[in-house]
PDB file of C-alpha atoms in Angstrom:
ATOM      1  CA  MET A 284     -15.215 -12.631 119.453  1.00  0.00           C
ATOM      2  CA  LYS A 285     -12.525 -14.970 118.059  1.00  0.00           C
ATOM      3  CA  THR A 286     -12.004 -16.574 114.634  1.00  0.00           C
ATOM      4  CA  LEU A 287      -9.256 -18.543 112.907  1.00  0.00           C
ATOM      5  CA  SER A 288      -7.059 -16.467 110.645  1.00  0.00           C
ATOM      6  CA  LEU A 289      -7.105 -17.390 106.967  1.00  0.00           C
ATOM      7  CA  THR A 290      -4.536 -16.657 104.208  1.00  0.00           C
ATOM      8  CA  PRO A 291      -5.562 -14.818 101.031  1.00  0.00           C
ATOM      9  CA  ASP A 292      -6.054 -18.176  99.284  1.00  0.00           C
ATOM     10  CA  TRP A 293      -8.432 -19.237 102.100  1.00  0.00           C
ATOM     11  CA  ASP A 294      -6.183 -21.588 104.060  1.00  0.00           C
ATOM     12  CA  LEU A 295      -5.506 -21.642 107.751  1.00  0.00           C
ATOM     13  CA  THR A 296      -2.640 -19.397 109.021  1.00  0.00           C
ATOM     14  CA  LEU A 297       0.083 -20.776 111.265  1.00  0.00           C
ATOM     15  CA  ASP A 298       2.479 -18.825 113.412  1.00  0.00           C
ATOM     16  CA  SER A 299       6.236 -19.327 113.478  1.00  0.00           C
ATOM     17  CA  THR A 300       5.848 -22.158 115.984  1.00  0.00           C
ATOM     18  CA  GLY A 301       3.211 -24.031 113.939  1.00  0.00           C
ATOM     19  CA  ASN A 302       0.208 -22.968 116.056  1.00  0.00           C
ATOM     20  CA  LEU A 303      -3.061 -21.743 114.432  1.00  0.00           C
ATOM     21  CA  VAL A 304      -3.361 -17.964 114.415  1.00  0.00           C
ATOM     22  CA  VAL A 305      -6.517 -16.656 116.136  1.00  0.00           C
ATOM     23  CA  LEU A 306      -7.942 -13.211 115.376  1.00  0.00           C
ATOM     24  CA  THR A 307      -9.899 -11.198 117.897  1.00  0.00           C
ATOM     25  CA  ASP A 308     -11.902  -7.942 117.982  1.00  0.00           C
ATOM     26  CA  LYS A 309     -12.229  -6.008 114.747  1.00  0.00           C
ATOM     27  CA  ALA A 310      -9.837  -8.259 112.815  1.00  0.00           C
ATOM     28  CA  ALA A 311     -12.059 -11.212 113.666  1.00  0.00           C
ATOM     29  CA  ILE A 312     -15.140  -9.288 112.611  1.00  0.00           C
ATOM     30  CA  LEU A 313     -13.530  -8.449 109.225  1.00  0.00           C
ATOM     31  CA  GLN A 314     -12.489 -12.060 108.689  1.00  0.00           C
ATOM     32  CA  ASP A 315     -16.021 -13.194 109.437  1.00  0.00           C
ATOM     33  CA  VAL A 316     -17.410 -10.654 107.016  1.00  0.00           C
ATOM     34  CA  CYS A 317     -15.258 -12.128 104.265  1.00  0.00           C
ATOM     35  CA  SER A 318     -16.297 -15.595 105.275  1.00  0.00           C
ATOM     36  CA  ALA A 319     -20.002 -14.573 105.032  1.00  0.00           C
ATOM     37  CA  ALA A 320     -19.390 -13.124 101.561  1.00  0.00           C
ATOM     38  CA  ARG A 321     -17.880 -16.487 100.383  1.00  0.00           C
ATOM     39  CA  THR A 322     -20.425 -18.837 101.994  1.00  0.00           C
ATOM     40  CA  TRP A 323     -22.895 -20.520  99.613  1.00  0.00           C
ATOM     41  CA  LEU A 324     -26.548 -20.620 100.576  1.00  0.00           C
ATOM     42  CA  GLY A 325     -27.083 -24.001 102.319  1.00  0.00           C
ATOM     43  CA  GLU A 326     -23.358 -24.670 102.883  1.00  0.00           C
ATOM     44  CA  VAL A 327     -23.546 -24.068 106.695  1.00  0.00           C
ATOM     45  CA  LEU A 328     -24.972 -27.324 107.950  1.00  0.00           C
ATOM     46  CA  TYR A 329     -26.245 -25.990 111.272  1.00  0.00           C
ATOM     47  CA  ASP A 330     -28.001 -23.050 109.623  1.00  0.00           C
ATOM     48  CA  THR A 331     -28.807 -23.656 105.950  1.00  0.00           C
ATOM     49  CA  GLY A 332     -30.404 -20.170 105.721  1.00  0.00           C
ATOM     50  CA  GLN A 333     -26.968 -18.535 105.822  1.00  0.00           C
ATOM     51  CA  GLY A 334     -25.059 -17.764 102.646  1.00  0.00           C
ATOM     52  CA  ILE A 335     -25.228 -16.181  99.196  1.00  0.00           C
ATOM     53  CA  PRO A 336     -27.604 -17.741  96.634  1.00  0.00           C
ATOM     54  CA  TYR A 337     -24.847 -18.465  94.096  1.00  0.00           C
ATOM     55  CA  ASP A 338     -26.513 -21.562  92.605  1.00  0.00           C
ATOM     56  CA  THR A 339     -29.985 -20.124  92.192  1.00  0.00           C
ATOM     57  CA  ASP A 340     -29.307 -16.498  91.413  1.00  0.00           C
ATOM     58  CA  ILE A 341     -25.693 -15.313  91.043  1.00  0.00           C
ATOM     59  CA  LEU A 342     -24.299 -17.847  88.542  1.00  0.00           C
ATOM     60  CA  ARG A 343     -26.853 -16.996  85.923  1.00  0.00           C
ATOM     61  CA  SER A 344     -25.321 -15.047  83.116  1.00  0.00           C
ATOM     62  CA  ASP A 345     -28.011 -12.317  83.226  1.00  0.00           C
ATOM     63  CA  VAL A 346     -27.605 -11.415  86.947  1.00  0.00           C
ATOM     64  CA  ASP A 347     -27.161  -7.695  87.742  1.00  0.00           C
ATOM     65  CA  LEU A 348     -24.025  -7.072  89.835  1.00  0.00           C
ATOM     66  CA  SER A 349     -26.086  -4.765  92.120  1.00  0.00           C
ATOM     67  CA  PHE A 350     -28.036  -7.856  93.232  1.00  0.00           C
ATOM     68  CA  TYR A 351     -24.728  -9.476  94.207  1.00  0.00           C
ATOM     69  CA  SER A 352     -23.602  -6.366  96.136  1.00  0.00           C
ATOM     70  CA  SER A 353     -26.919  -6.313  98.012  1.00  0.00           C
ATOM     71  CA  GLU A 354     -26.526  -9.990  98.968  1.00  0.00           C
ATOM     72  CA  ILE A 355     -22.950  -9.378 100.233  1.00  0.00           C
ATOM     73  CA  GLU A 356     -24.060  -6.383 102.220  1.00  0.00           C
ATOM     74  CA  ASP A 357     -26.916  -8.396 103.847  1.00  0.00           C
ATOM     75  CA  ALA A 358     -24.433 -11.252 104.717  1.00  0.00           C
ATOM     76  CA  ALA A 359     -21.941  -8.764 106.164  1.00  0.00           C
ATOM     77  CA  THR A 360     -24.538  -7.069 108.401  1.00  0.00           C
ATOM     78  CA  SER A 361     -25.499 -10.446 109.768  1.00  0.00           C
ATOM     79  CA  VAL A 362     -22.078 -10.731 111.393  1.00  0.00           C
ATOM     80  CA  PRO A 363     -22.148  -9.680 115.100  1.00  0.00           C
ATOM     81  CA  GLY A 364     -20.428  -6.351 115.568  1.00  0.00           C
ATOM     82  CA  VAL A 365     -21.300  -4.988 112.113  1.00  0.00           C
ATOM     83  CA  ALA A 366     -23.741  -2.049 112.046  1.00  0.00           C
ATOM     84  CA  ALA A 367     -23.561  -1.423 108.292  1.00  0.00           C
ATOM     85  CA  ALA A 368     -21.712  -2.565 105.188  1.00  0.00           C
ATOM     86  CA  THR A 369     -21.240  -1.292 101.631  1.00  0.00           C
ATOM     87  CA  CYS A 370     -19.880  -3.564  98.969  1.00  0.00           C
ATOM     88  CA  HIS A 371     -17.873  -2.220  95.952  1.00  0.00           C
ATOM     89  CA  LEU A 372     -17.223  -4.865  93.288  1.00  0.00           C
ATOM     90  CA  ALA A 373     -14.322  -5.015  90.956  1.00  0.00           C
ATOM     91  CA  ASN A 374     -14.709  -6.033  87.349  1.00  0.00           C
ATOM     92  CA  PRO A 375     -14.908  -9.840  86.909  1.00  0.00           C
ATOM     93  CA  THR A 376     -11.730 -11.475  85.742  1.00  0.00           C
ATOM     94  CA  LYS A 377     -11.338 -13.666  82.658  1.00  0.00           C
ATOM     95  CA  GLU A 378     -11.693 -16.634  85.081  1.00  0.00           C
ATOM     96  CA  ARG A 379     -15.161 -15.291  85.971  1.00  0.00           C
ATOM     97  CA  GLN A 380     -13.832 -14.412  89.461  1.00  0.00           C
ATOM     98  CA  LEU A 381     -15.514 -11.490  91.145  1.00  0.00           C
ATOM     99  CA  THR A 382     -13.645  -9.549  93.845  1.00  0.00           C
ATOM    100  CA  GLY A 383     -14.323  -6.391  95.765  1.00  0.00           C
ATOM    101  CA  ILE A 384     -14.055  -4.412  98.916  1.00  0.00           C
ATOM    102  CA  ILE A 385     -16.614  -4.308 101.680  1.00  0.00           C
ATOM    103  CA  LEU A 386     -16.600  -1.153 103.785  1.00  0.00           C
ATOM    104  CA  VAL A 387     -17.684  -2.094 107.274  1.00  0.00           C
ATOM    105  CA  THR A 388     -19.058   0.196 110.007  1.00  0.00           C
ATOM    106  CA  PHE A 389     -18.652  -1.517 113.360  1.00  0.00           C
ATOM    107  CA  SER A 390     -21.176  -1.197 116.155  1.00  0.00           C
ATOM    108  CA  ASP A 391     -18.900   1.332 117.874  1.00  0.00           C
ATOM    109  CA  GLY A 392     -19.193   3.623 114.820  1.00  0.00           C
ATOM    110  CA  SER A 393     -15.622   3.097 113.633  1.00  0.00           C
ATOM    111  CA  THR A 394     -14.951   1.831 110.063  1.00  0.00           C
ATOM    112  CA  ASP A 395     -12.619  -0.342 108.121  1.00  0.00           C
ATOM    113  CA  HIS A 396     -12.630  -2.482 104.959  1.00  0.00           C
ATOM    114  CA  ALA A 397     -12.223  -6.146 103.965  1.00  0.00           C
ATOM    115  CA  GLN A 398     -11.142  -7.290 100.534  1.00  0.00           C
ATOM    116  CA  PHE A 399     -12.707 -10.512  99.268  1.00  0.00           C
TER     117      PHE A 399
END
């Protein structure tokens, strides 16, 4: 599995010679887990069923954060190579930005985490 490397502000990463950085193996899986957590439902044109229901469910003021965690975990486990995922959310910032950590169990049983 390969994926393009992204910076913390979600831009493409270039190496010292100006080429795109490509991630492989578990680093690629973690990057794809973060991408899945940030994808809006309907945003992926070739599969509009992918994504988190931000518009319809998440952006309401009365939403329970456990619902969001559950949606993130479902999205993470849809990534090939992920056997299980647990989302731990941080407190929302003043800018209404929600961040957290996703603990990932890979198909081989090893674990790592991704911050989104």
